Tab-separated table of C-alpha atoms in Angstrom:
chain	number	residue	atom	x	y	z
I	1	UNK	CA	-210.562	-14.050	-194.232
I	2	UNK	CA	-207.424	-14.982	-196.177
I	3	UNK	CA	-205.674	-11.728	-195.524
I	4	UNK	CA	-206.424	-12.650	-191.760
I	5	UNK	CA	-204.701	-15.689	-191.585
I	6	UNK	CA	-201.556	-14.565	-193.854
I	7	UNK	CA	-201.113	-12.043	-191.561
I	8	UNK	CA	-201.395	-14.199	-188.502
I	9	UNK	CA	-198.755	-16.515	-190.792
I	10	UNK	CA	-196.597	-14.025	-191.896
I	11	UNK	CA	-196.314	-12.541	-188.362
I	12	UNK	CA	-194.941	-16.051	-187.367
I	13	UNK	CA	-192.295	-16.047	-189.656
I	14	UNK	CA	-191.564	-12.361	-188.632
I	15	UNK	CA	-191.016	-13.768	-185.436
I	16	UNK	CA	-189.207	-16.541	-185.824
I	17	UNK	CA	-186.082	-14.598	-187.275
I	18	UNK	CA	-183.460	-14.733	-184.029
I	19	UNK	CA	-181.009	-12.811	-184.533
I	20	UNK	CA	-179.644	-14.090	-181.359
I	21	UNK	CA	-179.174	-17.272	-182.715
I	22	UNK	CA	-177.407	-16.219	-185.842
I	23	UNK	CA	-175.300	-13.718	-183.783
I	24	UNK	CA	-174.348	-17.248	-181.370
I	25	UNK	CA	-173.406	-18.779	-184.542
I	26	UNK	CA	-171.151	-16.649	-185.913
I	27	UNK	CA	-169.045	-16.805	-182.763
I	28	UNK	CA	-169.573	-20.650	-183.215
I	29	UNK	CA	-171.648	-21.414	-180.415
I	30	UNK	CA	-175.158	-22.263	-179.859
I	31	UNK	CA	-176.946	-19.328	-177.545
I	32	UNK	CA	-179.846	-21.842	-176.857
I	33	UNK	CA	-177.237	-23.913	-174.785
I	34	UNK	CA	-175.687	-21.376	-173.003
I	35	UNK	CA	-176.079	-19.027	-170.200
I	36	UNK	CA	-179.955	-18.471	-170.093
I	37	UNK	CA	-180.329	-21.016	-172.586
I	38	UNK	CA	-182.680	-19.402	-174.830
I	39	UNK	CA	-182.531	-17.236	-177.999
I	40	UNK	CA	-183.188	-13.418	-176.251
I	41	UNK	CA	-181.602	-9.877	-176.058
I	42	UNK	CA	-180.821	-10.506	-172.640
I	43	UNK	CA	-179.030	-13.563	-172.803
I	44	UNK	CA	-177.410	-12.110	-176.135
I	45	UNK	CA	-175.961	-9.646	-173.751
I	46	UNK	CA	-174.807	-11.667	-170.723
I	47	UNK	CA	-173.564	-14.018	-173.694
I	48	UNK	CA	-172.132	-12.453	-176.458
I	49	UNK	CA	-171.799	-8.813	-174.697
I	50	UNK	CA	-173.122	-5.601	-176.068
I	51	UNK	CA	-172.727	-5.077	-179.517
I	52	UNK	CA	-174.104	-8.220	-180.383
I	53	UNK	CA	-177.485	-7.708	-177.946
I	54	UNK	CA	-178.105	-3.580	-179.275
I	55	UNK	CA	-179.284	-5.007	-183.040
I	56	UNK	CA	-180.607	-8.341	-180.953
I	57	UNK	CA	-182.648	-5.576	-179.186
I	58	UNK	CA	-183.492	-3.146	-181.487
I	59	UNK	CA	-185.025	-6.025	-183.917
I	60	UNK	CA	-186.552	-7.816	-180.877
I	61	UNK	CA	-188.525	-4.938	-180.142
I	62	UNK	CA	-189.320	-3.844	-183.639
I	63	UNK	CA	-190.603	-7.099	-185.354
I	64	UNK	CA	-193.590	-7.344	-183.721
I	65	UNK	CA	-194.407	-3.663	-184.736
I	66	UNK	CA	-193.368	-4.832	-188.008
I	67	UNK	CA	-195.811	-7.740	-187.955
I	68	UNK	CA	-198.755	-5.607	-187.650
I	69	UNK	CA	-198.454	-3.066	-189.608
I	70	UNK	CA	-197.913	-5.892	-192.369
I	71	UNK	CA	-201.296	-7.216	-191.617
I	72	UNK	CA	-202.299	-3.916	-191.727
I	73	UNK	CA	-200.649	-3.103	-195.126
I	74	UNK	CA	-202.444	-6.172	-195.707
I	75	UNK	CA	-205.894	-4.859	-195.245
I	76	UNK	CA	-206.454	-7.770	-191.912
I	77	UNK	CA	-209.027	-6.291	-189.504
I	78	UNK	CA	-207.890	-4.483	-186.408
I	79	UNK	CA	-208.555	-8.008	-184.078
I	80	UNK	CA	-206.101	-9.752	-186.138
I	81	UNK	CA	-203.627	-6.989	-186.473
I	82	UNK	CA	-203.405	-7.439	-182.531
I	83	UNK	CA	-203.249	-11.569	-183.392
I	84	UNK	CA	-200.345	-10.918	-185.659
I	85	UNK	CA	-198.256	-9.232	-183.039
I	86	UNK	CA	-199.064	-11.773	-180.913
I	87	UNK	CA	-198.341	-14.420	-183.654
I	88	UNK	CA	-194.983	-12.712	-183.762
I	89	UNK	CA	-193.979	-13.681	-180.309
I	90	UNK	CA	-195.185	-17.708	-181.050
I	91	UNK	CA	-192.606	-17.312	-183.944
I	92	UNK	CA	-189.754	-16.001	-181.211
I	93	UNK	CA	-190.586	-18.647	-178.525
I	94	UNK	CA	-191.053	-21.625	-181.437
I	95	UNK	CA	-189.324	-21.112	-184.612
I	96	UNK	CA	-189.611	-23.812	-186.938
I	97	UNK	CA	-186.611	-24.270	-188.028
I	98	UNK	CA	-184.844	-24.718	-184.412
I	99	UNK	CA	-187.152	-27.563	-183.405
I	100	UNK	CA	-189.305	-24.642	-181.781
I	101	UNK	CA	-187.026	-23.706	-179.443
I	102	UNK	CA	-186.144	-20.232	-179.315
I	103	UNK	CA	-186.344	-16.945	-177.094
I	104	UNK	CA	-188.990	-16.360	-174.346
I	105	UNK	CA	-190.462	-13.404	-176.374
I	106	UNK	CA	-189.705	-10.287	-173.741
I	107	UNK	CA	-188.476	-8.139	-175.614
I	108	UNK	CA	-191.050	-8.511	-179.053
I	109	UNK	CA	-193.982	-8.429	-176.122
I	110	UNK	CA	-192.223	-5.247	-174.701
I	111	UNK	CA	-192.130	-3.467	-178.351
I	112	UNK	CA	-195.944	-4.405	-178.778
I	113	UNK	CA	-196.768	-2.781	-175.171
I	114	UNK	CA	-194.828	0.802	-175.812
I	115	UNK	CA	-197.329	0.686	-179.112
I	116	UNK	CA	-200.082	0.309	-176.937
I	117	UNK	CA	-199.155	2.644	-174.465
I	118	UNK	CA	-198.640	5.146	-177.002
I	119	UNK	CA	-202.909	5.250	-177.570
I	120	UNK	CA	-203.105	5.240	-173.614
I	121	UNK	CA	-200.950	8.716	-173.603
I	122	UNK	CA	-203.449	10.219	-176.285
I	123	UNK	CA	-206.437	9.858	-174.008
I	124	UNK	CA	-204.024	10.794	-170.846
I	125	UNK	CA	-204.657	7.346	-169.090
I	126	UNK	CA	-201.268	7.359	-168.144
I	127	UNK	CA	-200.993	9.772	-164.935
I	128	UNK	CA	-197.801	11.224	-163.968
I	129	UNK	CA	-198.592	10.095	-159.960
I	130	UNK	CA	-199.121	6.708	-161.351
I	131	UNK	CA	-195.601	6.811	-163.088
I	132	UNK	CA	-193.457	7.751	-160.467
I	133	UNK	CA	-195.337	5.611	-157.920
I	134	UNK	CA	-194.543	2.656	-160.064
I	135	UNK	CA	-190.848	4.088	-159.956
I	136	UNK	CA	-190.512	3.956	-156.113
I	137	UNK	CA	-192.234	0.450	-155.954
I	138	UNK	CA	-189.380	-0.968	-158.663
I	139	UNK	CA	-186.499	0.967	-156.853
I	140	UNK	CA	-187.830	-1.019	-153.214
I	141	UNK	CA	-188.161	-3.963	-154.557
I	142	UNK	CA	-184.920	-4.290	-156.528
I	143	UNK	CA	-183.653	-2.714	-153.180
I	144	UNK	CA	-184.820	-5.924	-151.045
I	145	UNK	CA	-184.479	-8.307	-153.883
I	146	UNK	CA	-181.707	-7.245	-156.540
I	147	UNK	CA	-183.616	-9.571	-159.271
I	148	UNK	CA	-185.397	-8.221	-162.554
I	149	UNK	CA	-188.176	-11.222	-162.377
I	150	UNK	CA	-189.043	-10.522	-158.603
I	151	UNK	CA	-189.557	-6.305	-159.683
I	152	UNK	CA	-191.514	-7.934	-162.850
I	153	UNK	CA	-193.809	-10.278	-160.925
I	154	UNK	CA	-194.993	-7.218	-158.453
I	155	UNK	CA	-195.026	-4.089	-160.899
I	156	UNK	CA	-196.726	-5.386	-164.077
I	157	UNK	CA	-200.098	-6.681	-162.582
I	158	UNK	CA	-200.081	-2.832	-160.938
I	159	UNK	CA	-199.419	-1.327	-164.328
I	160	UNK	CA	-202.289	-3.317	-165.556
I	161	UNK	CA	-204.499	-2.329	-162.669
I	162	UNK	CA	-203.352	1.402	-163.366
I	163	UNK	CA	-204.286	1.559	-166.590
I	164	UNK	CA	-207.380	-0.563	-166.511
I	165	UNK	CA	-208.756	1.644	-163.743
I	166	UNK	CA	-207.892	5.235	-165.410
I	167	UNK	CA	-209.229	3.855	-168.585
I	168	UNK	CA	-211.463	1.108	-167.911
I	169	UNK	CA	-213.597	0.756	-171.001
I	170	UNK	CA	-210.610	1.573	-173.411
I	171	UNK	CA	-210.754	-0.903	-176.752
I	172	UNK	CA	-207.349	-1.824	-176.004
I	173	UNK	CA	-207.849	-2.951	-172.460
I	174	UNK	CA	-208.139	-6.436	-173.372
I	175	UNK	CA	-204.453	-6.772	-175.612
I	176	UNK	CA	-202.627	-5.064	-172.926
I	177	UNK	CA	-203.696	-7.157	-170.357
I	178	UNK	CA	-202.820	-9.987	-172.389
I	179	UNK	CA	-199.532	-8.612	-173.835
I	180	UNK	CA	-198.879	-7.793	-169.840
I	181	UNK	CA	-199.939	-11.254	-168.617
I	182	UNK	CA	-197.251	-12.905	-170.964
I	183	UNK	CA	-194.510	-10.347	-169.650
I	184	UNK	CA	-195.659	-11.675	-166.158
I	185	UNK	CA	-196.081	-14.636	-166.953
I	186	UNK	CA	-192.230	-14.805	-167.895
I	187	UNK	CA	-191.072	-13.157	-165.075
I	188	UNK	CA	-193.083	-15.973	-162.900
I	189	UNK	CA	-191.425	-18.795	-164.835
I	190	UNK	CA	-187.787	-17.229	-164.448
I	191	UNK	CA	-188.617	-16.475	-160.782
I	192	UNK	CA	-189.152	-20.334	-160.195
I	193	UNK	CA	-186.779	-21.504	-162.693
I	194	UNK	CA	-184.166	-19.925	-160.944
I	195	UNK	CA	-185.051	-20.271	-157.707
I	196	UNK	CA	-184.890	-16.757	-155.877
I	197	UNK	CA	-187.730	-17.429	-153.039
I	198	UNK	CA	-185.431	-19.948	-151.088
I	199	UNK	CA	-186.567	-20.122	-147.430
I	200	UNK	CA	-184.708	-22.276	-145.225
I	201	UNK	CA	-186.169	-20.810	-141.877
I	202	UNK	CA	-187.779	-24.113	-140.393
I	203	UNK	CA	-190.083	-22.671	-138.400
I	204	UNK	CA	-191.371	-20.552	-140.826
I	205	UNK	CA	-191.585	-23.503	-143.473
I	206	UNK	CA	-193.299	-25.318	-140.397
I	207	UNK	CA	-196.047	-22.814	-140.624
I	208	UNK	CA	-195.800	-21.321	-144.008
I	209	UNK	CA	-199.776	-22.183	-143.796
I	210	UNK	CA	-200.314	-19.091	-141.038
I	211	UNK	CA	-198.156	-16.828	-143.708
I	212	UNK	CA	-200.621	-18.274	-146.573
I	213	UNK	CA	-203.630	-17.837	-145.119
I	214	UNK	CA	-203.120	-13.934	-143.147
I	215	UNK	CA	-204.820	-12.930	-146.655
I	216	UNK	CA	-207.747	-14.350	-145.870
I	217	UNK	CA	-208.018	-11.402	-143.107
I	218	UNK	CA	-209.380	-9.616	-146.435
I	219	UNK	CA	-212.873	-10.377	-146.017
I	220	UNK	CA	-212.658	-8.332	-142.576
I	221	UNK	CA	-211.843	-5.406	-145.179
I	222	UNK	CA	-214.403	-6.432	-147.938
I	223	UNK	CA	-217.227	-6.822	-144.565
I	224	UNK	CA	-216.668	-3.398	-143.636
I	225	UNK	CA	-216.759	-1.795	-147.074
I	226	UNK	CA	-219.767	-3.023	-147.337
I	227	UNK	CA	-221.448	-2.937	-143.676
I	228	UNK	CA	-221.046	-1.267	-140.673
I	229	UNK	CA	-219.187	-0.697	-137.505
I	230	UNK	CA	-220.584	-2.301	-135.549
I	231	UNK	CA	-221.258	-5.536	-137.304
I	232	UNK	CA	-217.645	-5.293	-138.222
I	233	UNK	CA	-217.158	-5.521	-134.550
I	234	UNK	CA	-219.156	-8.560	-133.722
I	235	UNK	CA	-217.706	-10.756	-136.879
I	236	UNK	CA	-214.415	-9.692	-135.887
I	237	UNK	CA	-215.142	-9.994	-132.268
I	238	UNK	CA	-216.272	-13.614	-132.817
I	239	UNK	CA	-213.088	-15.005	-134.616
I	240	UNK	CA	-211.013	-12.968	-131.842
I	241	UNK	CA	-213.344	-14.746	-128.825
I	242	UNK	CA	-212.068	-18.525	-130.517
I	243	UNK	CA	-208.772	-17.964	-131.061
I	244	UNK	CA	-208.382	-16.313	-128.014
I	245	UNK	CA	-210.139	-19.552	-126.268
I	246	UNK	CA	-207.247	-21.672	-128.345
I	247	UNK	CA	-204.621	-19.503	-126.616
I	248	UNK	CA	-205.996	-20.503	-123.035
I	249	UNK	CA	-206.350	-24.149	-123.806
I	250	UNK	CA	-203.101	-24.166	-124.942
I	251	UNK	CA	-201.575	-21.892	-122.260
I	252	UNK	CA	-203.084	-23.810	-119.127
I	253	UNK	CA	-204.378	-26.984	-119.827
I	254	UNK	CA	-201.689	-29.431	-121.077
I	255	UNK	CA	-203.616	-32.049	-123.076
I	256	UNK	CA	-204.768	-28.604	-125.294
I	257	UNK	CA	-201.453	-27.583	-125.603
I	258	UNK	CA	-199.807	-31.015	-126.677
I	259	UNK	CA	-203.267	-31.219	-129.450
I	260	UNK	CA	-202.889	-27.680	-130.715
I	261	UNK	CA	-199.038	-27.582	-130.473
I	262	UNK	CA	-198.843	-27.984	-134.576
I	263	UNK	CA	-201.085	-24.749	-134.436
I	264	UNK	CA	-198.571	-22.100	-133.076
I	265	UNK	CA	-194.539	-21.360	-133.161
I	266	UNK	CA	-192.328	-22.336	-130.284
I	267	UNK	CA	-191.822	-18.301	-129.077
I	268	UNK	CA	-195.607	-18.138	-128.707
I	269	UNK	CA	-195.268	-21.663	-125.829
I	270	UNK	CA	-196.105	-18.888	-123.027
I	271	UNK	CA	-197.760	-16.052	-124.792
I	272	UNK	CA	-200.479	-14.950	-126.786
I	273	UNK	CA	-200.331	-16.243	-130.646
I	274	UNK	CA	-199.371	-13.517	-132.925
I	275	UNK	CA	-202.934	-14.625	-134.907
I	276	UNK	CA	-204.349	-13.593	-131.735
I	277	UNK	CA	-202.771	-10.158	-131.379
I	278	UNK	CA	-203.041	-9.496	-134.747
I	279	UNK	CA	-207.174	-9.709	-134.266
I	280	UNK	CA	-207.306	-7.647	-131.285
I	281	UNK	CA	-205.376	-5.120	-132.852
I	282	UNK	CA	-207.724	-5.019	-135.989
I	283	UNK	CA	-210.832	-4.920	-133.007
I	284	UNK	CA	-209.377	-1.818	-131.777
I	285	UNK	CA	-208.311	-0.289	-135.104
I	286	UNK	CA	-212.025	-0.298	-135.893
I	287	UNK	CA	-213.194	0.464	-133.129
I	288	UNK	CA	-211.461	4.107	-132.443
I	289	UNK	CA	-210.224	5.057	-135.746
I	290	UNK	CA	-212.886	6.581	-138.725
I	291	UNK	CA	-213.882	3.730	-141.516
I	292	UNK	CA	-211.033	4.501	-144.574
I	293	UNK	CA	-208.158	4.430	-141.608
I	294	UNK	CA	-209.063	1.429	-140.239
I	295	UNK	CA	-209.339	-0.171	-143.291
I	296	UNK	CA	-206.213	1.351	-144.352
I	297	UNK	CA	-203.976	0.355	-141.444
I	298	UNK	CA	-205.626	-3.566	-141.054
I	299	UNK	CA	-204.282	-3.867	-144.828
I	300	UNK	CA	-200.931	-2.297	-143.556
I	301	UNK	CA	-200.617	-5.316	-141.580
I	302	UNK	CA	-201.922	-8.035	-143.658
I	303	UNK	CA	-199.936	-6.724	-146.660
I	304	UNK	CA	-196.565	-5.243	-144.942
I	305	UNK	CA	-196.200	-8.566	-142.772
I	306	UNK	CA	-196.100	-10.657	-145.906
I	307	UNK	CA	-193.970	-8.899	-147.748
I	308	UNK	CA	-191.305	-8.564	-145.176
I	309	UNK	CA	-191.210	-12.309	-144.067
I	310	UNK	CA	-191.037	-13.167	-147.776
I	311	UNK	CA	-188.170	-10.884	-148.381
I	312	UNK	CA	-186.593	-10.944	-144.980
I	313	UNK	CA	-186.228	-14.497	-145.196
I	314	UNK	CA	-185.570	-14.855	-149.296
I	315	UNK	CA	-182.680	-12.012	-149.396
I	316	UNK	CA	-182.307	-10.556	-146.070
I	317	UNK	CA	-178.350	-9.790	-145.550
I	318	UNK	CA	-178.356	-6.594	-143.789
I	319	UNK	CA	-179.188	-7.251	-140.175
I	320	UNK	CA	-180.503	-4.410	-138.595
I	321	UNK	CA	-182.326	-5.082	-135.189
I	322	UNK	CA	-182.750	-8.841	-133.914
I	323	UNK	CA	-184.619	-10.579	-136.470
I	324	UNK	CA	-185.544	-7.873	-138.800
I	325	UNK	CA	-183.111	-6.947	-141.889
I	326	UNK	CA	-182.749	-3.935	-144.502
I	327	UNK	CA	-184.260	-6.132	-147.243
I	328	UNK	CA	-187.296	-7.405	-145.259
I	329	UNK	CA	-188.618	-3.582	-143.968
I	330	UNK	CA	-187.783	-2.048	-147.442
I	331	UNK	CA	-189.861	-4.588	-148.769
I	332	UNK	CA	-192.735	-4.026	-145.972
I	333	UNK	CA	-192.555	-0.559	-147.082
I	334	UNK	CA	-193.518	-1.519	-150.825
I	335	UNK	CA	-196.175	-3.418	-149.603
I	336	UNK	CA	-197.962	-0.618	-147.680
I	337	UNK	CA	-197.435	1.424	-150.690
I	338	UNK	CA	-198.953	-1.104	-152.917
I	339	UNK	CA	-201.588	-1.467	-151.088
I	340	UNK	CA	-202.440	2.131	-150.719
I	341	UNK	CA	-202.015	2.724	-154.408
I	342	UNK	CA	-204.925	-0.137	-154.747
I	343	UNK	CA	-207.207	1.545	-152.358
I	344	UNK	CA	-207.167	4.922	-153.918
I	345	UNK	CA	-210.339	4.365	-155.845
I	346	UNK	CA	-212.104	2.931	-152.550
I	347	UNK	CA	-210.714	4.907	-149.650
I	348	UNK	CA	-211.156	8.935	-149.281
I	349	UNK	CA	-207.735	9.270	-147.917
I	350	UNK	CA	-205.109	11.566	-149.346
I	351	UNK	CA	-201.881	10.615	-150.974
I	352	UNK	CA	-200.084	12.484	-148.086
I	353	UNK	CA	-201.609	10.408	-145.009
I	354	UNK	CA	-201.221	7.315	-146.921
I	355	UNK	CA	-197.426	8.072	-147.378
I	356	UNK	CA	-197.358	8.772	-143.735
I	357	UNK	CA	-198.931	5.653	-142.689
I	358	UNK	CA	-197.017	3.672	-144.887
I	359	UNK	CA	-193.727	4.955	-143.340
I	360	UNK	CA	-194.854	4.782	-139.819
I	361	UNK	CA	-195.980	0.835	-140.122
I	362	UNK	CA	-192.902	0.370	-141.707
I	363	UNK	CA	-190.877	2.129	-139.352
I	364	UNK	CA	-193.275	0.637	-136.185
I	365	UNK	CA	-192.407	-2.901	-137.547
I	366	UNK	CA	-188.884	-2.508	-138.003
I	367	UNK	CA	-188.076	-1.195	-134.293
I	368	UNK	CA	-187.410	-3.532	-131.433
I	369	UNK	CA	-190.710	-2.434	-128.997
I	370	UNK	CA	-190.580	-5.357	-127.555
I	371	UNK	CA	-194.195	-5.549	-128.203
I	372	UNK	CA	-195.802	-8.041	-131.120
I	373	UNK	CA	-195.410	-5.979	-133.881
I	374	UNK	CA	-198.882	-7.280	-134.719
I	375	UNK	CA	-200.561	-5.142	-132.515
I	376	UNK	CA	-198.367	-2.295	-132.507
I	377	UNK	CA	-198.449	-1.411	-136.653
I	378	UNK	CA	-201.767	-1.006	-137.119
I	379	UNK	CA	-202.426	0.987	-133.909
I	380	UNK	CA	-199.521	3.379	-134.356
I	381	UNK	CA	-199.783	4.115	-138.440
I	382	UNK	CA	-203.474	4.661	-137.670
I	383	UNK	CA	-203.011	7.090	-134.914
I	384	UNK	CA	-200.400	9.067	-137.057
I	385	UNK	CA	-202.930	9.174	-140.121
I	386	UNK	CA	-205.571	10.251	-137.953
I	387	UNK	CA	-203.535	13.008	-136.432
I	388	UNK	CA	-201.848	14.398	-140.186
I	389	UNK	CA	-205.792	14.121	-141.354
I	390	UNK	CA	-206.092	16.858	-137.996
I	391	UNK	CA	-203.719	18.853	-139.120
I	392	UNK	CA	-204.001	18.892	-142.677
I	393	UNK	CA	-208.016	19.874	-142.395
């Protein structure tokens, strides 16, 4: 037991060695109070510039490696080996000796991942598909959003959910997801810190509630994994028949339009909602396309819309037609791709007619049909899957 905890101690004190900080001094400034204001490789960079961040980096990465195979030199058992390197980071983030205020611990987390990736290579967990999907997801999203914590935020929970499903009873599992929850949880912090979701669309902030809740549409997707076609139908029916009863009080009887008015966005005063459209498009979608498609396209439109609004609105520059911009359908584009990289396991649909749908919906949503969008992305990228299925079989 005391080998144990002198490793967990000793990785602390590992850890708490910035060289950051003594880098900052040197030039006779402290990095904790400028730029990023913390102790990191990154800020080291942006800071002090390169030569002072490559050792930053390189020891960064390193002393958490270091830590554990201390503990291990040590003779600690194998759960506290993993506790050491995680010690190590508590030692970057709160050093003693700087009133506990140090680095965020990126870079010592990122060393301790590449050593547990290394084990997930050996037992070929790590797929080469899985690789340079993850690629094309980080070059869209920096596309839409040019900012390192937005990419982080989005790509390490599918890392984690690549890994865990190719090896799902690995030994390790439970470190990397925790080593990968920190990283994320960094990238969140940053990505709030700093600001970079800033929406100043009223109308959208007026109903950011319709843009929170379109997930929900999930359980239409979870129903008919798990049920059939036709009672797909009839539960989707039913939720169609009631907002589609809202829509005519509001459209022709005034004292229902003035009472639901908080309900729907001023384009929709004479038309259907697009909560509406976007249910009779998911009736149809199930109702003429085969099970996996349907359920493939309806997530299309759940998924893609969000994405692009989010984007569109956060860090859309390039206008490209009416209200739709460059950022907003690249990022609609990662979205399908997400969440047809999820569905693999569940859905018997090749790579090659998920690609296919993902590009139509994106390209459906990003031309000016004059038709809700709503309806139209689902319909289309499920015809076009349907039709490559044809002509691939």
């Amino acid at each position: 037991m005391l080998k144990n905890i002198l490793s967990v101690l000793l990785g602390y004190l590992i850890g708490s060695f910035l060289p950051a900080y003594i880098f900052g001094r040197l030039k006779g400034i402290d990095i904790r109070q400028v730029g990023q204001r913390n102790a990191g490789t990154a800020n080291t960079f942006f800071t002090l510039g390169l030569y002072a961040a490559i050792p930053t980096g390189i020891i960064d990465l390193s002393k958490g490696l270091l830590s554990m195979w201390v503990a291990y030199k040590l003779g600690a058992s194998f759960t506290f080996i993993q506790i050491a390197g995680f010690s190590t980071i508590l030692g970057h983030v709160f050093p003693f000796y700087l009133r506990f205020k140090g680095g965020q611990g990126v870079a010592t987390s990122i060393g301790i991942l590449f050593y547990y990736l290394y084990f997930y290579i050996n037992i070929h967990a790590i797929y080469l598909s899985d690789i340079l999907f993850l690629l094309v997801i980080v070059l869209l999203i920096w596309s839409a959003a040019r900012e390192g914590p937005v990419v982080g935020i989005i790509v390490l929970p599918l890392f984690a959910y690549s890994l865990v499903r190719n090896a799902p009873r690995f030994y390790l599992n439970p470190f990397l997801i925790s080593i990968i929850t920190y990283i994320f949880s960094i990238n969140l912090i940053n990505t709030i810190d700093r600001k970079l979701f800033v929406i100043r669309d009223k109308e959208f902030k007026r109903h950011m509630w319709r843009t929170i809740l379109r997930p929900a549409a999930v359980v239409f997707v979870f129903y008919y994994l798990n049920t059939d076609k036709v009672s797909t139908l009839y539960l989707i029916g039913s939720v169609t028949a009631v907002f589609l009863l809202l829509d005519l009080t509001r459209l022709f009887i005034k004292r229902g339009r003035d009472a639901l008015r908080f309900m729907f966005k001023e384009r929709e005063g004479k038309t259907f909602s697009s909560m509406t459209t976007f249910l009779i498009a998911s009736f149809i979608i199930i109702l003429l396309f085969k099970k996996d498609i349907a359920i493939l396209s309806i997530l299309f439109l759940i998924t893609g819309d969000i994405f692009s609004k989010i984007f569109g609105l956060s860090f859309g520059k390039h206008r490209i037609f009416q209200n739709k911009s460059v950022e907003g359908s690249t990022a609609f584009l990662a979205g399908a791709l997400i969440v047809s990289f999820i569905s693999i396991p569940y859905l018997d649909i090749p790579w090659l007619i998920m690609l296919a749908g993902s590009i139509t919906a994106t390209i459906v949503e990003m031309l000016p049909m004059g038709i809700d969008d709503n309806f139209t992305v689902g319909i289309i990228s499920g015809s076009v899957m349907e039709l490559v299925k044809l002509f691939l079989h």
